[in-house]
Coordinates of C-alpha atoms and ligand atoms in Angstrom, one line a residue:
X202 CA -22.9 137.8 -18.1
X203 CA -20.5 138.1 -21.3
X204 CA -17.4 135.9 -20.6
X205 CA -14.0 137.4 -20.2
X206 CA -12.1 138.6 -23.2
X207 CA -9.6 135.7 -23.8
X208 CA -6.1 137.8 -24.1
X209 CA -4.2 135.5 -27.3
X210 CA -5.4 137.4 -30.0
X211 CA -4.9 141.2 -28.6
X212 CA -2.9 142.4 -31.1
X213 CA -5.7 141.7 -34.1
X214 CA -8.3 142.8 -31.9
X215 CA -7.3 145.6 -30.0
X216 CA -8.1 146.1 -26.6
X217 CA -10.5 148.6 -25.0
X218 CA -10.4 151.4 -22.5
X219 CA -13.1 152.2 -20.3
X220 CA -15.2 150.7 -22.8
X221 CA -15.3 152.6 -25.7
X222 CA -14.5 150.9 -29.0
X223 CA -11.0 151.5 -30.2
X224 CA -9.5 151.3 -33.9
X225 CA -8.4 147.7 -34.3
X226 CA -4.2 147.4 -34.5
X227 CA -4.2 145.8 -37.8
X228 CA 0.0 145.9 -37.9
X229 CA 0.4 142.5 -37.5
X230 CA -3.0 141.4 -39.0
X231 CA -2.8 137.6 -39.6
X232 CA 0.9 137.7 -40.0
X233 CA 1.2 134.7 -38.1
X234 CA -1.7 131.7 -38.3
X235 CA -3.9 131.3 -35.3
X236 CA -2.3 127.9 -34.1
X237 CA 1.5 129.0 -34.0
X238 CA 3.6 131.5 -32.3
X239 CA 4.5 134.3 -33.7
X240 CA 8.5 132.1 -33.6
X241 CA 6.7 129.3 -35.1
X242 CA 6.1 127.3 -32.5
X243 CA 2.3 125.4 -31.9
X244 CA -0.2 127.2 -30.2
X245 CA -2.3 124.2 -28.2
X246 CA -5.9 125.3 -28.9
X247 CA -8.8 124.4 -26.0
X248 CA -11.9 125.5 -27.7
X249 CA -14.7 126.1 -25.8
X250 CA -17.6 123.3 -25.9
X251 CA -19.7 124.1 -28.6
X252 CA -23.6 124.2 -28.1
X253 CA -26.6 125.8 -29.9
X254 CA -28.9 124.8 -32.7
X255 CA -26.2 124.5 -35.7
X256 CA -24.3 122.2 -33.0
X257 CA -27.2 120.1 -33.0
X258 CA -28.0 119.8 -36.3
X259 CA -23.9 118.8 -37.0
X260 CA -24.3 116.6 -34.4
X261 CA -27.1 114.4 -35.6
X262 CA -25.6 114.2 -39.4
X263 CA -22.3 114.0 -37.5
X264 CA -23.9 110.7 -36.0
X265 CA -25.4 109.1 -39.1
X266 CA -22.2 109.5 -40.9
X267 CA -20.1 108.0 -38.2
X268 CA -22.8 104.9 -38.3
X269 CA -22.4 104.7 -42.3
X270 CA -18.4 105.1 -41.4
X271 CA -18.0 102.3 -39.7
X272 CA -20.7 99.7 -40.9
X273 CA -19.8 100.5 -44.7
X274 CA -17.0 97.7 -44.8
X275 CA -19.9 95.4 -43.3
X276 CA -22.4 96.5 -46.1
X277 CA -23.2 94.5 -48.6
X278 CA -25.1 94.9 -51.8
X279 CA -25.6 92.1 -54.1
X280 CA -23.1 90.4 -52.2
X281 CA -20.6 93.1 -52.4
X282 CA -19.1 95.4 -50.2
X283 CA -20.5 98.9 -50.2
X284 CA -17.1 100.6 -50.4
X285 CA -13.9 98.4 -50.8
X286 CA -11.0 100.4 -51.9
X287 CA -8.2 97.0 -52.4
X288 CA -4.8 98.5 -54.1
X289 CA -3.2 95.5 -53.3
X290 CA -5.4 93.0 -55.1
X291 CA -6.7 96.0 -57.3
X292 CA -10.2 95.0 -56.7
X293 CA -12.4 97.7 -56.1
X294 CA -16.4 97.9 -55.0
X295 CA -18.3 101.3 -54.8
X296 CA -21.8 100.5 -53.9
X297 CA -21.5 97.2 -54.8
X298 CA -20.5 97.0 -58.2
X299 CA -17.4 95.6 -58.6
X300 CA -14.6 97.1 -60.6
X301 CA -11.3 95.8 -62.4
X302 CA -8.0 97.6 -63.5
X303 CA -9.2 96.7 -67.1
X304 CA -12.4 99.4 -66.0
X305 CA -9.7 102.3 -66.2
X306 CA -12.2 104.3 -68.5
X307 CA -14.5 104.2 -66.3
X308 CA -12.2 104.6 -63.6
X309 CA -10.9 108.0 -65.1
X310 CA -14.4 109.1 -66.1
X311 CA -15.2 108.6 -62.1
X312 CA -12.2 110.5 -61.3
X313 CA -13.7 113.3 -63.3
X314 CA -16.8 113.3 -62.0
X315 CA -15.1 113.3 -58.5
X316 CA -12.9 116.5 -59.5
X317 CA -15.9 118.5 -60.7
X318 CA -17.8 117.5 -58.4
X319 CA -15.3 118.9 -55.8
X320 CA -15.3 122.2 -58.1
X321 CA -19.3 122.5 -57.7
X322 CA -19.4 121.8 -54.2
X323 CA -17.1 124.1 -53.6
X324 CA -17.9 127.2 -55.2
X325 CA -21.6 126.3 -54.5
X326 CA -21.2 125.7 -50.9
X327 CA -17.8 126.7 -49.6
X328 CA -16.2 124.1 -47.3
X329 CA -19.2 122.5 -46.3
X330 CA -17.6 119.6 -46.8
X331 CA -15.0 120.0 -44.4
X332 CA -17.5 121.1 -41.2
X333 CA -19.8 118.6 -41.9
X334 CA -18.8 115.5 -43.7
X335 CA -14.9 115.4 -43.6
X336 CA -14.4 112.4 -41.9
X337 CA -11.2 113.9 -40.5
X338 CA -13.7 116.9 -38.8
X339 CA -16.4 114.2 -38.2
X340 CA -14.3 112.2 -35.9
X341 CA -12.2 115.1 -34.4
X342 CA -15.0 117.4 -33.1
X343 CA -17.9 114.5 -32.7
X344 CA -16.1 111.8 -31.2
X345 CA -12.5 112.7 -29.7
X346 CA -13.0 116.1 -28.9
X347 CA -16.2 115.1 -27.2
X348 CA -14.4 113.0 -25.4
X349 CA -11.9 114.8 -24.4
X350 CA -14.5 117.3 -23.1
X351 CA -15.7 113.8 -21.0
X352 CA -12.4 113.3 -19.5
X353 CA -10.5 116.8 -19.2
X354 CA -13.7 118.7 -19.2
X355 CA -14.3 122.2 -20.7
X356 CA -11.6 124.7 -22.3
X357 CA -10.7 126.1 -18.7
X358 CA -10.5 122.9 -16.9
X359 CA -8.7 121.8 -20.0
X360 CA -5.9 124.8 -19.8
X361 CA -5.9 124.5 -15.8
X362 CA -4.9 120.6 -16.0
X363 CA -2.1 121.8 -18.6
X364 CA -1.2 124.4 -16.8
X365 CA -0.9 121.8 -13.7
X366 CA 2.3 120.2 -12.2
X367 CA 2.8 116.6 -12.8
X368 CA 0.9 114.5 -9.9
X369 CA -0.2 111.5 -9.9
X370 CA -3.6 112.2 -10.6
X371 CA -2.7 114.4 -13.9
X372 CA -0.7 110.9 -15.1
X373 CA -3.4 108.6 -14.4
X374 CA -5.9 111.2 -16.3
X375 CA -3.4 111.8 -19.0
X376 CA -3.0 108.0 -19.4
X377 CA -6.9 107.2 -19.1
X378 CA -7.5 110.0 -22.0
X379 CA -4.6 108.3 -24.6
X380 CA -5.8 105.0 -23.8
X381 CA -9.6 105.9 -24.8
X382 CA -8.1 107.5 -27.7
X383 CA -5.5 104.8 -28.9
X384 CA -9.0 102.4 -27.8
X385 CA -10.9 104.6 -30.5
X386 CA -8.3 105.2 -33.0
X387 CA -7.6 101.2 -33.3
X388 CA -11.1 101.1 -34.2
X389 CA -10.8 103.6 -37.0
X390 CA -7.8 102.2 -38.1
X391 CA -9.2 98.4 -38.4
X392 CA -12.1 100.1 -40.0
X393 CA -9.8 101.8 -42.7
X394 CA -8.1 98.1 -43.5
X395 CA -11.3 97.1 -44.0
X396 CA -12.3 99.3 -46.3
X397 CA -8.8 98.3 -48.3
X398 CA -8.8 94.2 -47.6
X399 CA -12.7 94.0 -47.2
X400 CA -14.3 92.9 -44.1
X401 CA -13.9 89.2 -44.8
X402 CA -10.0 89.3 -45.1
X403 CA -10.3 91.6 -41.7
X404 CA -11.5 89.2 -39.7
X405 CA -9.1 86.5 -41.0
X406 CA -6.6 88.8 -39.8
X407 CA -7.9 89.3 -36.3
X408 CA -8.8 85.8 -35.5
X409 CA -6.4 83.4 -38.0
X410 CA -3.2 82.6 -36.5
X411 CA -0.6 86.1 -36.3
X412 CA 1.9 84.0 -38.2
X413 CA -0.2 84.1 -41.4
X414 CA -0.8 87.5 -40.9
X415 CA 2.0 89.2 -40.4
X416 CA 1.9 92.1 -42.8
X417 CA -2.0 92.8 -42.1
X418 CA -0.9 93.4 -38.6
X419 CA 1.6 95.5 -38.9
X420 CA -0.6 97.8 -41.2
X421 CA -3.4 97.6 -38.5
X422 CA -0.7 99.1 -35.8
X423 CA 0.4 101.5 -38.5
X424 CA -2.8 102.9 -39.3
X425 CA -3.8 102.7 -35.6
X426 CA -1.0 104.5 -34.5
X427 CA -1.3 107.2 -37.1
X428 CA -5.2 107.8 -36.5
X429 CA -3.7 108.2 -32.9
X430 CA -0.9 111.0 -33.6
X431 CA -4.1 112.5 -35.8
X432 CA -6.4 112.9 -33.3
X433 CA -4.7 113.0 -30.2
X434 CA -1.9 115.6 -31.5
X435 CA -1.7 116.6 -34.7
X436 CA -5.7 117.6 -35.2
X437 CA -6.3 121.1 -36.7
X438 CA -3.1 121.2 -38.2
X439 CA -4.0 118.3 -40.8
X440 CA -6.7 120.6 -42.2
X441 CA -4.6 123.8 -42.2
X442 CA -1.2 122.0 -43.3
X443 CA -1.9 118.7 -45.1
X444 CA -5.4 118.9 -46.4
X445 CA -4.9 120.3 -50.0
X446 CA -8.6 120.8 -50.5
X447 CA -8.1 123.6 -47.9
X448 CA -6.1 125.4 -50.0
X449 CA -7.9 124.5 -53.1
X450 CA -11.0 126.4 -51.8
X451 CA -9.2 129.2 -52.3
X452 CA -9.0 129.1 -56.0
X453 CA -12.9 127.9 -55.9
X454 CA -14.5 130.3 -53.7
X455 CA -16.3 133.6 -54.5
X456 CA -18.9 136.7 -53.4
X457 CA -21.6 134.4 -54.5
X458 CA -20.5 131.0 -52.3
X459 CA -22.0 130.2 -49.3
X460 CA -19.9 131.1 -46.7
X461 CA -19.5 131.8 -42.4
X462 CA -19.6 135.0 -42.5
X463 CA -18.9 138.3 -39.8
X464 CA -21.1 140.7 -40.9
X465 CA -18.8 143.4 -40.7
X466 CA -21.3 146.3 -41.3
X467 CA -23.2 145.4 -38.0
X468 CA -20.5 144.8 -35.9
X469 CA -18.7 147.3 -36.0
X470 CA -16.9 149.2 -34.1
X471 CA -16.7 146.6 -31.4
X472 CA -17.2 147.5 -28.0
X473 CA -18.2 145.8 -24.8
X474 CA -21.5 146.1 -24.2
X475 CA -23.3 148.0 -21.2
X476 CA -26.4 147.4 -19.3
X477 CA -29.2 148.4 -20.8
X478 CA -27.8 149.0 -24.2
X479 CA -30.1 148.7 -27.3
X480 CA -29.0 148.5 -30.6
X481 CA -30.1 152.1 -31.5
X482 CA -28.1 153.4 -28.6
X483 CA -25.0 151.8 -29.4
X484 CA -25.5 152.8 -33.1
X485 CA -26.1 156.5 -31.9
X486 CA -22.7 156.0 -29.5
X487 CA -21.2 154.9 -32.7
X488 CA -20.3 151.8 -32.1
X489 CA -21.8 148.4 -33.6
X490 CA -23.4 144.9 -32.1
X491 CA -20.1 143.3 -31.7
X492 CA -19.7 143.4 -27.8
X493 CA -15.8 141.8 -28.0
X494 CA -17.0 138.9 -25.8
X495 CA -14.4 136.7 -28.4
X496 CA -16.6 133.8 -27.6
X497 CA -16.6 133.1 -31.3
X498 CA -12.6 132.8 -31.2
X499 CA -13.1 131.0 -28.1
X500 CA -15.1 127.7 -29.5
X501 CA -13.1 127.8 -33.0
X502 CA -11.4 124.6 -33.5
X503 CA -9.2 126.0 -35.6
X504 CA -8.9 128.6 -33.6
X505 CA -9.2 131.9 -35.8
X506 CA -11.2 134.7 -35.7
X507 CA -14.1 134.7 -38.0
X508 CA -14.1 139.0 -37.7
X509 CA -11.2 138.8 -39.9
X510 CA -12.8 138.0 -42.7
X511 CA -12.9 134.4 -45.2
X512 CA -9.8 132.7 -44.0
X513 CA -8.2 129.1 -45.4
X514 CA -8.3 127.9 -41.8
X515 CA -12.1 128.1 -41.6
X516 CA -13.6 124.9 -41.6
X517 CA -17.2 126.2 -41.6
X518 CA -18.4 124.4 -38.4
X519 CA -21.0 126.9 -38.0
X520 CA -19.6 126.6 -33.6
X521 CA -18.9 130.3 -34.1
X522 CA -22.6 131.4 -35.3
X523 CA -23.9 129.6 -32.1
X524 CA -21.7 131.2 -29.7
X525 CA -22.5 134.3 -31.1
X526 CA -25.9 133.5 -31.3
X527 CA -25.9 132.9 -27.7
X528 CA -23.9 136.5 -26.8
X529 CA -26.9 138.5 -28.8
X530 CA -29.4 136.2 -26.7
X531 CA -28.3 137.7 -23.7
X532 CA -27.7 141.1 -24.4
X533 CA -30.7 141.3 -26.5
X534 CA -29.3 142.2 -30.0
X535 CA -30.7 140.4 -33.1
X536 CA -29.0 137.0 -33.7
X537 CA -27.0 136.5 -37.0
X538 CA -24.2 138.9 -36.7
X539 CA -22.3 135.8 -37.2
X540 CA -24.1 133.9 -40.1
X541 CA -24.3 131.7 -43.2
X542 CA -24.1 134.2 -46.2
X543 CA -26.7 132.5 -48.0
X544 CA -25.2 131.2 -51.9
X545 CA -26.6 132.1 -55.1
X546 CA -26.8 130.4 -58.4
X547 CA -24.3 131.7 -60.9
X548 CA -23.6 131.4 -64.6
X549 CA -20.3 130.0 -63.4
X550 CA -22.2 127.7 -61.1
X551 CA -24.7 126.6 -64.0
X552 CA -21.8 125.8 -66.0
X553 CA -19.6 123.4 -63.6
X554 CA -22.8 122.0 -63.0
X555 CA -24.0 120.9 -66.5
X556 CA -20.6 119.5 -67.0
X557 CA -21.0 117.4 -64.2
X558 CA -24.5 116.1 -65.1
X559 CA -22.8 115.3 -68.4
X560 CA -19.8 113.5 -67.0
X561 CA -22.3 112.1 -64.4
X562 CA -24.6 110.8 -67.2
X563 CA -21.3 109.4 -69.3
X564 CA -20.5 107.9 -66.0
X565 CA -23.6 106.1 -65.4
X566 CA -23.8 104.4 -69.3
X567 CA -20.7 103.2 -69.0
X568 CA -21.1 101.3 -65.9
X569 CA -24.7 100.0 -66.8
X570 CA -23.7 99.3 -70.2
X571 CA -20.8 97.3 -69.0
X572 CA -20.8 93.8 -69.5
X573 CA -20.0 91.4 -66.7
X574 CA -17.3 89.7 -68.6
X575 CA -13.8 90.7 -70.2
X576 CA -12.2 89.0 -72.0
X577 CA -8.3 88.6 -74.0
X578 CA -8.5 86.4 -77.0
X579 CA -5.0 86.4 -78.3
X580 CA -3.4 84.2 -80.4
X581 CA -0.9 82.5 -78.7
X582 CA 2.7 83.4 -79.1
X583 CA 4.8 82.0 -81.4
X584 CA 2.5 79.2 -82.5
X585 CA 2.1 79.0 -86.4
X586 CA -1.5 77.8 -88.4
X587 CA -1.7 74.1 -88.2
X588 CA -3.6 71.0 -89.6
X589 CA -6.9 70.3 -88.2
X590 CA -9.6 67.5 -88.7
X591 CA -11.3 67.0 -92.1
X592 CA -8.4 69.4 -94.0
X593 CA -9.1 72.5 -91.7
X594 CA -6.5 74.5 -90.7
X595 CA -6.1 75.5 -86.7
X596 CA -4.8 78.7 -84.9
X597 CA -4.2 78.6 -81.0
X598 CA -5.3 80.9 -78.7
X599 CA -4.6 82.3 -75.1
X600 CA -7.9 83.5 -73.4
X601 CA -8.7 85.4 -70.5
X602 CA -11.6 85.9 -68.9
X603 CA -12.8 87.9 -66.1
X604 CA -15.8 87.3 -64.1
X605 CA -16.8 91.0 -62.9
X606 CA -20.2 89.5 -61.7
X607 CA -20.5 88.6 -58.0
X608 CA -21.8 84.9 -59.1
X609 CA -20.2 82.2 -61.5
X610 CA -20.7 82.8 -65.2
X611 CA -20.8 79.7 -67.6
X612 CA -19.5 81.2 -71.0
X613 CA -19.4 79.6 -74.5
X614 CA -17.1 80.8 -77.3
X615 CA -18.7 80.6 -80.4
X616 CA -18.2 82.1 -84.3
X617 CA -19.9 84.3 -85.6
X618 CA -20.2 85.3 -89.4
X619 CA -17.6 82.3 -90.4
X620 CA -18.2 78.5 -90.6
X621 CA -15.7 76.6 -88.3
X622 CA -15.5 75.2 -84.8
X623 CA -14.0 76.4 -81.4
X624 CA -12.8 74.0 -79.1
X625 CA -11.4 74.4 -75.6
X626 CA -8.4 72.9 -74.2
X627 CA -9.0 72.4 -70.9
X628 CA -12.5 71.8 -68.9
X629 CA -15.8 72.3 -70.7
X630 CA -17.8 73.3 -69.9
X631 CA -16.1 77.0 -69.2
X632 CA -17.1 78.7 -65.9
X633 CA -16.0 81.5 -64.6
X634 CA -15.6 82.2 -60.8
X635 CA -17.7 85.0 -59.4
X636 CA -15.2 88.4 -59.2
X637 CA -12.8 86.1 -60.5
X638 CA -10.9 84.9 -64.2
X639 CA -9.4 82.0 -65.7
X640 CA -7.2 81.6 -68.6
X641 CA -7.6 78.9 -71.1
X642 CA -6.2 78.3 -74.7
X643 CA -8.7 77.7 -77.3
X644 CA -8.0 76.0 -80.8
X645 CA -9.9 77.4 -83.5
X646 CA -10.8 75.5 -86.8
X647 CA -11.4 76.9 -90.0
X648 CA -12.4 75.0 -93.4
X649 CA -9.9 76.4 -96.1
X650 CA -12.5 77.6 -98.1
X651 CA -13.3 80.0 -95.5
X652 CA -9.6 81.4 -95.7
X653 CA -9.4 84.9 -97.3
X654 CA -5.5 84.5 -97.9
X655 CA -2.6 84.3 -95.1
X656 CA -4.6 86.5 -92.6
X657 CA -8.6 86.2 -92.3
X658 CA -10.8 88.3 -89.7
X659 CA -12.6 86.4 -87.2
X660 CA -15.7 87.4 -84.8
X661 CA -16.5 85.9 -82.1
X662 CA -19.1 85.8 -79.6
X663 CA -18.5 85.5 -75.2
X664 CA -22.0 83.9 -74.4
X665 CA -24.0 82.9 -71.3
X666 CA -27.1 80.6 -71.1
X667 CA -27.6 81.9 -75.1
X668 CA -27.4 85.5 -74.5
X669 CA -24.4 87.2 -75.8
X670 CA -22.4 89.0 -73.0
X671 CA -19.5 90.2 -75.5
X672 CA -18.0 90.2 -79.3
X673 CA -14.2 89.6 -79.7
X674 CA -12.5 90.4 -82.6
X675 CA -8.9 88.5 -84.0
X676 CA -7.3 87.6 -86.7
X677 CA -6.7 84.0 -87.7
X678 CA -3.7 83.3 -90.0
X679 CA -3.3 80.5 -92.3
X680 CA -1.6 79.4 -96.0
X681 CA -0.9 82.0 -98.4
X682 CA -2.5 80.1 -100.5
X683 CA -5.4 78.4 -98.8
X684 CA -6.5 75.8 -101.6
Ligands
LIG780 S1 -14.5 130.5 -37.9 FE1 -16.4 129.6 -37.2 S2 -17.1 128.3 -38.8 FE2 -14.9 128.7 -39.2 S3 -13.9 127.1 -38.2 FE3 -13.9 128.7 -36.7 S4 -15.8 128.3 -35.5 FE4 -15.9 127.0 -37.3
LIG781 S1 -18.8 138.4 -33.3 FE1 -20.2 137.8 -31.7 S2 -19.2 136.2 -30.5 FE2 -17.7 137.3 -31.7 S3 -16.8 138.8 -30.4 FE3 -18.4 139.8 -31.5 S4 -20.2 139.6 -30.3 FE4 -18.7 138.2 -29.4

C-alpha cells in the first residue's frame, strides 16, 4: 500500500477528486519556503526515516568521514597534526606540513585553490557537497537524526509525541533525547577545539587543573553548547539561512550539472495510482507515473518538494530518489522518476578546471620548494658601523629565525661572495627549536678593503649540516670613505 498523502503542502500540489489528476494550483507556488508558515513562523519538519540503496551508500561514506572527523586532531604525520587550524597562536598544519603567518603566499594561493575548487565542484556536481560530505549534513542526518529516530522513533511516532500532553513520561524522554545530544555535541565541540589548540593542548585542558584553563573551558561550553542549539534546534535552517554556499550554488549551477532531479515529463499529471495500473494505461488515461504518494516530501530533510523543480533548499541527499524508488517498486512502474540527472563535461567545466590544475600545480611548488627556515636579518635599529678587530669595521644585526620543520635545525650564518666574518652574540652553536624561532643579533665584520663606499651589499647564506637552506640579502654600511 502507498502511504497517505501528507496534507502540508496542498496548496502546491493540488489535491484530487475521485482520483483523477487535477491541474496543480500553482498561485502560491513556493511563495513561502517549506520550513516556515506562511506568517513566518518555523514549520518543525519529522522526515520520514530514510532507507534504500542511495541511503546506504551515504551511510557508509557518511561513516568513514565521521571516523576521519573525529580521529583527524589525533593524526599525526611526521609528527604533525593532520589538520590543526590554531588562530590564536597562528600555527597552522594541513596534512602535516606546518605553516606560518610569514607563508601568506602560499596561504592565499591555497585560498585560491579552495575558491575554485568550490566553483568546479559545484558546477560539476551540484551540492554534492552538502548531501554527502558537509559535516553539518554528516552529523545531522547520520548521527542525531538517527538517533533521534532511536529515541522518538519514526516521523509519526515523532509528531504523535509532539502532538502529546506533557506527562511524565514525555519529560523523561524529552530529557533522555537532549542529554544524548548535549553527550554528542560536547564531543563535537572538544573535537572542533582540537582542531584549533591541537590535541596535545586539549588534553591539557581536560585533565590540568580548571584554574590554568579557564578560557579553554569556557570555549569548550561555548562550542558545545552551540553544536547543541545546531543539532538539536536550529538544523535545516543552518543550510537554508546561514550556509552561503547554499546560495552560491545558485550562481554556479547549470542544465549540464549533476543534479536530483523530478523528471517532470514522466510524472506528469500526477494521480493516485489504481490497482492494476500499467504505465501504458495511465499514459492512455492521460495521466503520468507520479502516483502523489508525497513520500518524497515526506523523507526530505529539508522538507521541500523535489516536483517543483531545482530549489536552493535541496541538499541532494538522494533520500527522495529512494523513497520514490520504493513507491514505483510497489506499483510496478520503472524506478528513476526521481533521479540523478547525470553531468556532462563542458567548455565552461574544462576551463575552471585547468585553472585549478594550474593554481593546484603553483600550489604544490610552492610548498615543496619551501624551505624549512625563514629568516629576518635586519640591521639593528639605530646602531651606527663600528670598529672591529684587525681595522675591520662591524654592523649589528637583529635576526630571526623560524623553525617550520617539526625537528631542531642547527643553522650557521655565513658570507657569501665577500671576505669577512659573522659572529653571534649569544649561544653557538645556533639551534633552532622544531616549529619554533629564536632571535639573536649577529655582528658582522668586514675588512675595509671590501667596503664599496658608505653602503656595500652583503649575501649571506642560512645553512644546516653544510647544505644551504636559504640566501639573505642586506646592506652593510660603513665610512664614506673606507680607506
Ligand atoms: S529534495 Fe531530495 S535530494 Fe533534495 S534535500 Fe530533499 S530529499 Fe534530499
Ligand atoms: S515523485 Fe515519486 S515519491 Fe514523489 S509523489 Fe510522485 S510517485 Fe510519490
Amino acid at each position: 500500500m502507498i502511504p497517505e498523502a501528507e496534507k502540508d503542502h496542498e496548496a502546491a500540489d493540488g489535491p484530487h477528486e475521485d482520483g483523477v489528476a487535477k491541474a496543480v494550483d500553482w498561485t502560491d507556488f513556493r511563495d513561502h519556503i517549506a520550513t516556515a508558515d506562511k506568517d513566518g513562523s518555523r514549520r518543525w519538519l519529522y522526515p520520514k526515516k530514510p532507507s534504500g540503496t542511495w541511503h546506504r551508500r551515504r551511510a557508509w561514506f557518511a561513516s568513514g568521514l565521521i571516523v576521519l572527523m573525529f580521529a583527524g586532531p589525533w593524526i599525526r604525520i611526521q609528527g604533525n597534526p593532520l589538520l590543526m587550524l590554531n588562530i590564536i597562536e597562528r600555527r597552522f598544519s594541513i596534512l602535516g606540513q606546518m605553516f606560518w603567518p610569514q607563508d601568506g603566499v602560499i596561504f592565499a594561493v591555497a585560498m585560491l585553490v579552495f575558491i575554485t575548487g568550490i566553483i568546479v565542484f559545484t558546477t560539476a556536481f551540484g551540492r554534492l557537497w552538502c548531501g554527502w560530505a558537509c559535516p553539518q549534513t554528516v552529523m545531522m542526518e547520520m548521527v542525531f537524526r538517527k538517533l533521534e529516530y532511536l529515541i522518538d522513533g519514526d516521523s509519526a511516532e515523532q509528531k504523535a509525541l509532539a502532538a502529546a500532553p506533557w506527562t511524565g513520561r514525555k519529560v523523561a524522554r524529552r530529557v533522555f533525547k537532549h542529554a544524548v545530544f548535549y553527550g554528542v555535541s560536547f564531543i563535537v565541540g572538544n573535537t572542533l577545539l582540537a582542531y584549533i589548540v591541537g590535541s596535545d593542548t586539549l588534553l591539557e585542558i581536560q585533565f590540568d587543573d580548571p584554574r590554568n584553563h579557564v578560557t579553554g573551558l569556557t570555549f569548550m561550553v561555548l562550542f558545545s553548547t552551540l553544536f547543541y542549539a545546531i543539532f538539536a534546534r536550529f538544523r535545516e535552517q543552518a543550510c537554508t539561512f546561514i550556509c552561503p554556499y547554499g546560495r552560491f550554488q545558485s550562481a554556479a549551477l547549470d542544465e549540464n550539472t549533476l543534479l536530483v532531479a523530478y523528471d517532470k515529463r514522466r510524472g506528469e499529471a500526477r494521480a493516485p495510482f489504481r490497482r492494476g495500473e500499467t504505465q501504458a494505461t495511465r499514459l492512455s488515461a492521460g495521466v503520468g507515473d507520479c502516483v502523489n504518494c508525497r513520500q518524497c516530501v515526506a523523507v526530505c530533510p529539508t522538507g521541500i518538494d523535489i516536483r517543483d523543480g531545482t530549489q536552493m533548499e535541496c541538499v541532494n541527499c538522494t533520500a527522495c530518489i529512494d523513497a520514490c524508488d520504493q513507491v514505483m517498486d510497489k506499483v510496478g512502474l520503472p524506478r528513476g522518476l526521481v533521479r540523478f540527472e547525470p553531468q556532462r563535461f563542458t567548455r565552461r567545466m574544462a576551463m575552471y578546471s585547468v585553472v585549478l590544475a594550474a593554481l593546484v600545480a603553483l600550489f604544490l611548488v610552492l610548498v615543496l620548494t619551501r624551505a624549512p627556515v625563514e629568516t629576518t636579518f635586519l640591521r639593528a635599529q639605530g646602531a651606527l658601523y663600528q670598529p672591529g678587530p684587525d681595522g675591520t669595521i662591524g654592523n649589528l644585526y637583529a635576526v630571526k629565525i623560524i623553525n617550520k620543520a617539526h625537528h631542531d635545525i642547527p643553522v650557521e650564518l655565513r658570507l657569501e661572495g665577500i671576505e669577512g666574518t659573522v659572529r653571534l652574540m649569544g649561544a653557538s652553536p645556533l639551534v633552532v627549536p622544531k616549529e619554533s624561532f629564536v632571535q639573536t643579533s649577529v655582528m658582522v665584520y668586514l675588512p675595509r678593503r671590501v667596503l664599496t663606499g658608505s653602503t656595500t651589499a652583503l649575501r649571506l647564506s642560512v645553512s644546516s649540516g653544510g647544505k644551504r637552506l636559504e640566501r639573505i640579502r642586506t646592506m652593510f654600511v660603513g665610512p664614506r670613505d673606507p680607506e
